[in-house]
Amino acid sequence: MTSQPRTETSTGPGARQRTVFLLAHTGRPAAVRSAELVVLGLLRSGIGVRVLAAEAADLPLPPSVETVPEATPDVLDGCELLIVLGGDGTLLRGAEFARASGVPMLGVNLGRVGFLAEAERDDLDKVVDRVVTRAYEVEERMTLDVVVYDNGDVLHTNWALNEAAVQKVAPERMLEVVLAIDGRPVTGFGCDGVICATPTGSTAYAFSAGGPVIWPEVEALLMVPIGAHALFAKPLVTTPDSVLAVEVEPHTPDGVLWCDGRRTVTLPAGARVEVRRGSVPVRLARLHHASFSDRLVAKFALPVSGWRGAPH
């Protein structure tokens, strides 16, 4: 993960207008109000705003805001930043746009935890000011490349920022799996599923399943069993160059693969899911230099009042 300071570019006559893409959860009244405030602040500073046509219909936007069709690969062409307003689901949706375009994503949390977000709802004025003055840095986050094999043939390919989760489909039946690291079997058991996660995803689904919190600067891969019926069913942390594999036993019911809880495919009995470090990172815009420890305490409201260490 690297941080890169933004540099000033020409704003004189003939310079191309700066443009920011805005993505919002328009089903939330708070997101609609926040989007209006951000758009008006950017426009007043001479920065163009682009939104999806499907969302523009639900937002009170001035006619100068550019609209584009949804889900085309080039919707962020010419944009310097992607601002996302919403909860974790909206931020993960924004990550899809950010990864495909290489444009940094700046998340504003309108949900509950929001580890991918850099700002909260009360920070909208600060967000606009930092965007206008380019007072932010860009950090790269590791992703996962995911391949599903069936009888040796590639059945499906996908990617994830947080996690790739192999899960059972039938609630009354366990999923029988064998886990492997770098081509060598490690263990097998019946379970509800197995999560393969990045450090970014260690505070998401993997955390809920009992996995460790991994600082984002650490380059590693994480494998966390869900409800395993076995003595050796602990989370495993490997090098970032390892290949994690989850094989669905031939005699077990079909499973399902979820990537970031958004993209899914059915896993037939006997399927093999391989997960490795992604070839394309997601770039996140950062406004603050606060440590991840402080972020962790704030997001989970952790009790630290007894700390008597030196003040910072």
PDB file of N, CA and C in Angstrom, residues 172-235:
ATOM      1  N   GLU A 172     -29.693 -26.662   6.373  1.00  0.00           N
ATOM      2  CA  GLU A 172     -29.687 -27.867   7.205  1.00  0.00           C
ATOM      3  C   GLU A 172     -28.483 -28.774   6.926  1.00  0.00           C
ATOM      4  N   ARG A 173     -27.651 -28.435   5.952  1.00  0.00           N
ATOM      5  CA  ARG A 173     -26.508 -29.283   5.585  1.00  0.00           C
ATOM      6  C   ARG A 173     -25.215 -28.494   5.670  1.00  0.00           C
ATOM      7  N   MET A 174     -24.178 -29.104   6.236  1.00  0.00           N
ATOM      8  CA  MET A 174     -22.871 -28.465   6.255  1.00  0.00           C
ATOM      9  C   MET A 174     -22.198 -28.590   4.892  1.00  0.00           C
ATOM     10  N   LEU A 175     -21.289 -27.680   4.646  1.00  0.00           N
ATOM     11  CA  LEU A 175     -20.467 -27.728   3.448  1.00  0.00           C
ATOM     12  C   LEU A 175     -19.151 -28.421   3.812  1.00  0.00           C
ATOM     13  N   GLU A 176     -18.823 -29.504   3.128  1.00  0.00           N
ATOM     14  CA  GLU A 176     -17.577 -30.218   3.379  1.00  0.00           C
ATOM     15  C   GLU A 176     -16.498 -29.668   2.456  1.00  0.00           C
ATOM     16  N   VAL A 177     -15.405 -29.188   3.058  1.00  0.00           N
ATOM     17  CA  VAL A 177     -14.354 -28.549   2.266  1.00  0.00           C
ATOM     18  C   VAL A 177     -12.973 -29.056   2.683  1.00  0.00           C
ATOM     19  N   VAL A 178     -12.010 -28.884   1.793  1.00  0.00           N
ATOM     20  CA  VAL A 178     -10.597 -29.079   2.079  1.00  0.00           C
ATOM     21  C   VAL A 178      -9.891 -27.772   1.758  1.00  0.00           C
ATOM     22  N   LEU A 179      -9.039 -27.296   2.675  1.00  0.00           N
ATOM     23  CA  LEU A 179      -8.304 -26.058   2.483  1.00  0.00           C
ATOM     24  C   LEU A 179      -6.873 -26.375   2.075  1.00  0.00           C
ATOM     25  N   ALA A 180      -6.333 -25.559   1.177  1.00  0.00           N
ATOM     26  CA  ALA A 180      -4.950 -25.739   0.741  1.00  0.00           C
ATOM     27  C   ALA A 180      -4.266 -24.381   0.659  1.00  0.00           C
ATOM     28  N   ILE A 181      -2.962 -24.368   0.940  1.00  0.00           N
ATOM     29  CA  ILE A 181      -2.136 -23.178   0.815  1.00  0.00           C
ATOM     30  C   ILE A 181      -0.969 -23.517  -0.110  1.00  0.00           C
ATOM     31  N   ASP A 182      -0.817 -22.734  -1.159  1.00  0.00           N
ATOM     32  CA  ASP A 182       0.284 -22.927  -2.109  1.00  0.00           C
ATOM     33  C   ASP A 182       0.343 -24.357  -2.640  1.00  0.00           C
ATOM     34  N   GLY A 183      -0.829 -24.901  -2.943  1.00  0.00           N
ATOM     35  CA  GLY A 183      -0.890 -26.216  -3.564  1.00  0.00           C
ATOM     36  C   GLY A 183      -0.763 -27.389  -2.625  1.00  0.00           C
ATOM     37  N   ARG A 184      -0.670 -27.134  -1.309  1.00  0.00           N
ATOM     38  CA  ARG A 184      -0.551 -28.220  -0.344  1.00  0.00           C
ATOM     39  C   ARG A 184      -1.764 -28.218   0.574  1.00  0.00           C
ATOM     40  N   PRO A 185      -2.441 -29.377   0.750  1.00  0.00           N
ATOM     41  CA  PRO A 185      -3.603 -29.439   1.631  1.00  0.00           C
ATOM     42  C   PRO A 185      -3.211 -29.173   3.078  1.00  0.00           C
ATOM     43  N   VAL A 186      -4.044 -28.429   3.790  1.00  0.00           N
ATOM     44  CA  VAL A 186      -3.780 -28.064   5.180  1.00  0.00           C
ATOM     45  C   VAL A 186      -4.745 -28.742   6.139  1.00  0.00           C
ATOM     46  N   THR A 187      -6.035 -28.689   5.824  1.00  0.00           N
ATOM     47  CA  THR A 187      -7.027 -29.305   6.692  1.00  0.00           C
ATOM     48  C   THR A 187      -8.354 -29.388   5.934  1.00  0.00           C
ATOM     49  N   GLY A 188      -9.283 -30.143   6.501  1.00  0.00           N
ATOM     50  CA  GLY A 188     -10.614 -30.248   5.925  1.00  0.00           C
ATOM     51  C   GLY A 188     -11.640 -30.420   7.025  1.00  0.00           C
ATOM     52  N   PHE A 189     -12.865 -29.976   6.777  1.00  0.00           N
ATOM     53  CA  PHE A 189     -13.917 -30.078   7.785  1.00  0.00           C
ATOM     54  C   PHE A 189     -15.268 -29.735   7.177  1.00  0.00           C
ATOM     55  N   GLY A 190     -16.304 -30.015   7.950  1.00  0.00           N
ATOM     56  CA  GLY A 190     -17.622 -29.525   7.615  1.00  0.00           C
ATOM     57  C   GLY A 190     -17.813 -28.156   8.239  1.00  0.00           C
ATOM     58  N   CYS A 191     -18.481 -27.263   7.536  1.00  0.00           N
ATOM     59  CA  CYS A 191     -18.571 -25.889   8.030  1.00  0.00           C
ATOM     60  C   CYS A 191     -19.739 -25.165   7.364  1.00  0.00           C
ATOM     61  N   ASP A 192     -19.967 -23.936   7.822  1.00  0.00           N
ATOM     62  CA  ASP A 192     -20.924 -23.058   7.146  1.00  0.00           C
ATOM     63  C   ASP A 192     -20.272 -22.329   5.984  1.00  0.00           C
ATOM     64  N   GLY A 193     -18.938 -22.234   6.004  1.00  0.00           N
ATOM     65  CA  GLY A 193     -18.243 -21.569   4.921  1.00  0.00           C
ATOM     66  C   GLY A 193     -16.813 -21.242   5.286  1.00  0.00           C
ATOM     67  N   VAL A 194     -16.104 -20.623   4.347  1.00  0.00           N
ATOM     68  CA  VAL A 194     -14.722 -20.196   4.534  1.00  0.00           C
ATOM     69  C   VAL A 194     -14.565 -18.834   3.872  1.00  0.00           C
ATOM     70  N   ILE A 195     -13.918 -17.906   4.582  1.00  0.00           N
ATOM     71  CA  ILE A 195     -13.687 -16.557   4.067  1.00  0.00           C
ATOM     72  C   ILE A 195     -12.215 -16.396   3.730  1.00  0.00           C
ATOM     73  N   CYS A 196     -11.919 -15.913   2.539  1.00  0.00           N
ATOM     74  CA  CYS A 196     -10.574 -15.512   2.150  1.00  0.00           C
ATOM     75  C   CYS A 196     -10.586 -13.995   2.019  1.00  0.00           C
ATOM     76  N   ALA A 197      -9.761 -13.313   2.819  1.00  0.00           N
ATOM     77  CA  ALA A 197      -9.883 -11.863   2.926  1.00  0.00           C
ATOM     78  C   ALA A 197      -8.547 -11.155   2.783  1.00  0.00           C
ATOM     79  N   THR A 198      -8.639  -9.879   2.456  1.00  0.00           N
ATOM     80  CA  THR A 198      -7.490  -8.972   2.463  1.00  0.00           C
ATOM     81  C   THR A 198      -7.384  -8.311   3.839  1.00  0.00           C
ATOM     82  N   PRO A 199      -6.304  -7.594   4.121  1.00  0.00           N
ATOM     83  CA  PRO A 199      -6.264  -6.797   5.349  1.00  0.00           C
ATOM     84  C   PRO A 199      -7.419  -5.801   5.433  1.00  0.00           C
ATOM     85  N   THR A 200      -7.793  -5.212   4.306  1.00  0.00           N
ATOM     86  CA  THR A 200      -8.942  -4.305   4.299  1.00  0.00           C
ATOM     87  C   THR A 200     -10.195  -5.030   4.751  1.00  0.00           C
ATOM     88  N   GLY A 201     -10.372  -6.270   4.295  1.00  0.00           N
ATOM     89  CA  GLY A 201     -11.552  -7.046   4.645  1.00  0.00           C
ATOM     90  C   GLY A 201     -11.492  -7.686   6.011  1.00  0.00           C
ATOM     91  N   SER A 202     -10.357  -7.556   6.714  1.00  0.00           N
ATOM     92  CA  SER A 202     -10.258  -8.185   8.033  1.00  0.00           C
ATOM     93  C   SER A 202     -11.201  -7.545   9.044  1.00  0.00           C
ATOM     94  N   THR A 203     -11.658  -6.316   8.794  1.00  0.00           N
ATOM     95  CA  THR A 203     -12.608  -5.660   9.695  1.00  0.00           C
ATOM     96  C   THR A 203     -14.043  -5.788   9.199  1.00  0.00           C
ATOM     97  N   ALA A 204     -14.261  -6.616   8.195  1.00  0.00           N
ATOM     98  CA  ALA A 204     -15.610  -6.785   7.642  1.00  0.00           C
ATOM     99  C   ALA A 204     -16.154  -8.174   8.015  1.00  0.00           C
ATOM    100  N   TYR A 205     -16.524  -8.977   7.037  1.00  0.00           N
ATOM    101  CA  TYR A 205     -17.111 -10.287   7.284  1.00  0.00           C
ATOM    102  C   TYR A 205     -16.160 -11.176   8.075  1.00  0.00           C
ATOM    103  N   ALA A 206     -14.866 -11.125   7.753  1.00  0.00           N
ATOM    104  CA  ALA A 206     -13.888 -11.962   8.453  1.00  0.00           C
ATOM    105  C   ALA A 206     -13.848 -11.643   9.944  1.00  0.00           C
ATOM    106  N   PHE A 207     -14.001 -10.383  10.288  1.00  0.00           N
ATOM    107  CA  PHE A 207     -14.027  -9.982  11.697  1.00  0.00           C
ATOM    108  C   PHE A 207     -15.236 -10.583  12.397  1.00  0.00           C
ATOM    109  N   SER A 208     -16.390 -10.548  11.737  1.00  0.00           N
ATOM    110  CA  SER A 208     -17.611 -11.111  12.314  1.00  0.00           C
ATOM    111  C   SER A 208     -17.488 -12.615  12.534  1.00  0.00           C
ATOM    112  N   ALA A 209     -16.671 -13.272  11.713  1.00  0.00           N
ATOM    113  CA  ALA A 209     -16.499 -14.720  11.822  1.00  0.00           C
ATOM    114  C   ALA A 209     -15.402 -15.105  12.805  1.00  0.00           C
ATOM    115  N   GLY A 210     -14.799 -14.125  13.484  1.00  0.00           N
ATOM    116  CA  GLY A 210     -13.790 -14.421  14.483  1.00  0.00           C
ATOM    117  C   GLY A 210     -12.359 -14.286  14.015  1.00  0.00           C
ATOM    118  N   GLY A 211     -12.154 -13.673  12.855  1.00  0.00           N
ATOM    119  CA  GLY A 211     -10.801 -13.491  12.346  1.00  0.00           C
ATOM    120  C   GLY A 211     -10.087 -12.330  13.013  1.00  0.00           C
ATOM    121  N   PRO A 212      -8.770 -12.256  12.863  1.00  0.00           N
ATOM    122  CA  PRO A 212      -7.998 -11.170  13.477  1.00  0.00           C
ATOM    123  C   PRO A 212      -8.117  -9.883  12.682  1.00  0.00           C
ATOM    124  N   VAL A 213      -7.898  -8.761  13.352  1.00  0.00           N
ATOM    125  CA  VAL A 213      -7.814  -7.474  12.671  1.00  0.00           C
ATOM    126  C   VAL A 213      -6.388  -7.305  12.168  1.00  0.00           C
ATOM    127  N   ILE A 214      -6.234  -7.035  10.880  1.00  0.00           N
ATOM    128  CA  ILE A 214      -4.923  -6.843  10.271  1.00  0.00           C
ATOM    129  C   ILE A 214      -4.807  -5.397   9.811  1.00  0.00           C
ATOM    130  N   TRP A 215      -3.747  -4.734  10.217  1.00  0.00           N
ATOM    131  CA  TRP A 215      -3.550  -3.338   9.821  1.00  0.00           C
ATOM    132  C   TRP A 215      -3.425  -3.251   8.296  1.00  0.00           C
ATOM    133  N   PRO A 216      -4.024  -2.230   7.674  1.00  0.00           N
ATOM    134  CA  PRO A 216      -4.036  -2.142   6.208  1.00  0.00           C
ATOM    135  C   PRO A 216      -2.643  -2.116   5.582  1.00  0.00           C
ATOM    136  N   GLU A 217      -1.646  -1.611   6.327  1.00  0.00           N
ATOM    137  CA  GLU A 217      -0.292  -1.544   5.775  1.00  0.00           C
ATOM    138  C   GLU A 217       0.376  -2.910   5.684  1.00  0.00           C
ATOM    139  N   VAL A 218      -0.176  -3.885   6.389  1.00  0.00           N
ATOM    140  CA  VAL A 218       0.390  -5.242   6.362  1.00  0.00           C
ATOM    141  C   VAL A 218      -0.045  -5.932   5.065  1.00  0.00           C
ATOM    142  N   GLU A 219       0.909  -6.492   4.366  1.00  0.00           N
ATOM    143  CA  GLU A 219       0.581  -7.227   3.142  1.00  0.00           C
ATOM    144  C   GLU A 219       0.453  -8.706   3.503  1.00  0.00           C
ATOM    145  N   ALA A 220      -0.774  -9.207   3.446  1.00  0.00           N
ATOM    146  CA  ALA A 220      -1.033 -10.589   3.838  1.00  0.00           C
ATOM    147  C   ALA A 220      -2.376 -11.023   3.275  1.00  0.00           C
ATOM    148  N   LEU A 221      -2.607 -12.323   3.295  1.00  0.00           N
ATOM    149  CA  LEU A 221      -3.902 -12.896   2.958  1.00  0.00           C
ATOM    150  C   LEU A 221      -4.422 -13.631   4.194  1.00  0.00           C
ATOM    151  N   LEU A 222      -5.729 -13.676   4.315  1.00  0.00           N
ATOM    152  CA  LEU A 222      -6.373 -14.208   5.515  1.00  0.00           C
ATOM    153  C   LEU A 222      -7.419 -15.243   5.127  1.00  0.00           C
ATOM    154  N   MET A 223      -7.442 -16.374   5.856  1.00  0.00           N
ATOM    155  CA  MET A 223      -8.438 -17.423   5.632  1.00  0.00           C
ATOM    156  C   MET A 223      -9.125 -17.711   6.970  1.00  0.00           C
ATOM    157  N   VAL A 224     -10.454 -17.573   7.001  1.00  0.00           N
ATOM    158  CA  VAL A 224     -11.212 -17.696   8.250  1.00  0.00           C
ATOM    159  C   VAL A 224     -12.362 -18.688   8.055  1.00  0.00           C
ATOM    160  N   PRO A 225     -12.372 -19.802   8.775  1.00  0.00           N
ATOM    161  CA  PRO A 225     -13.516 -20.724   8.708  1.00  0.00           C
ATOM    162  C   PRO A 225     -14.752 -20.119   9.381  1.00  0.00           C
ATOM    163  N   ILE A 226     -15.928 -20.507   8.899  1.00  0.00           N
ATOM    164  CA  ILE A 226     -17.191 -20.077   9.494  1.00  0.00           C
ATOM    165  C   ILE A 226     -17.901 -21.307  10.051  1.00  0.00           C
ATOM    166  N   GLY A 227     -18.093 -21.338  11.360  1.00  0.00           N
ATOM    167  CA  GLY A 227     -18.839 -22.428  11.991  1.00  0.00           C
ATOM    168  C   GLY A 227     -18.284 -23.801  11.672  1.00  0.00           C
ATOM    169  N   ALA A 228     -16.978 -23.972  11.730  1.00  0.00           N
ATOM    170  CA  ALA A 228     -16.360 -25.257  11.381  1.00  0.00           C
ATOM    171  C   ALA A 228     -16.509 -26.274  12.498  1.00  0.00           C
ATOM    172  N   HIS A 229     -16.762 -27.530  12.134  1.00  0.00           N
ATOM    173  CA  HIS A 229     -16.842 -28.635  13.088  1.00  0.00           C
ATOM    174  C   HIS A 229     -15.507 -29.366  13.053  1.00  0.00           C
ATOM    175  N   ALA A 230     -14.521 -28.805  13.731  1.00  0.00           N
ATOM    176  CA  ALA A 230     -13.184 -29.386  13.722  1.00  0.00           C
ATOM    177  C   ALA A 230     -12.364 -28.785  14.851  1.00  0.00           C
ATOM    178  N   LEU A 231     -11.369 -29.521  15.313  1.00  0.00           N
ATOM    179  CA  LEU A 231     -10.482 -29.002  16.352  1.00  0.00           C
ATOM    180  C   LEU A 231      -9.533 -27.959  15.774  1.00  0.00           C
ATOM    181  N   PHE A 232      -9.023 -28.222  14.561  1.00  0.00           N
ATOM    182  CA  PHE A 232      -8.117 -27.263  13.928  1.00  0.00           C
ATOM    183  C   PHE A 232      -8.912 -26.473  12.899  1.00  0.00           C
ATOM    184  N   ALA A 233      -9.469 -25.382  13.351  1.00  0.00           N
ATOM    185  CA  ALA A 233     -10.256 -24.541  12.461  1.00  0.00           C
ATOM    186  C   ALA A 233     -10.034 -23.078  12.830  1.00  0.00           C
ATOM    187  N   LYS A 234      -8.771 -22.716  12.966  1.00  0.00           N
ATOM    188  CA  LYS A 234      -8.398 -21.360  13.345  1.00  0.00           C
ATOM    189  C   LYS A 234      -8.139 -20.506  12.105  1.00  0.00           C
ATOM    190  N   PRO A 235      -8.240 -19.182  12.240  1.00  0.00           N
ATOM    191  CA  PRO A 235      -7.869 -18.313  11.120  1.00  0.00           C
ATOM    192  C   PRO A 235      -6.407 -18.507  10.748  1.00  0.00           C
TER     193      PRO A 235
END
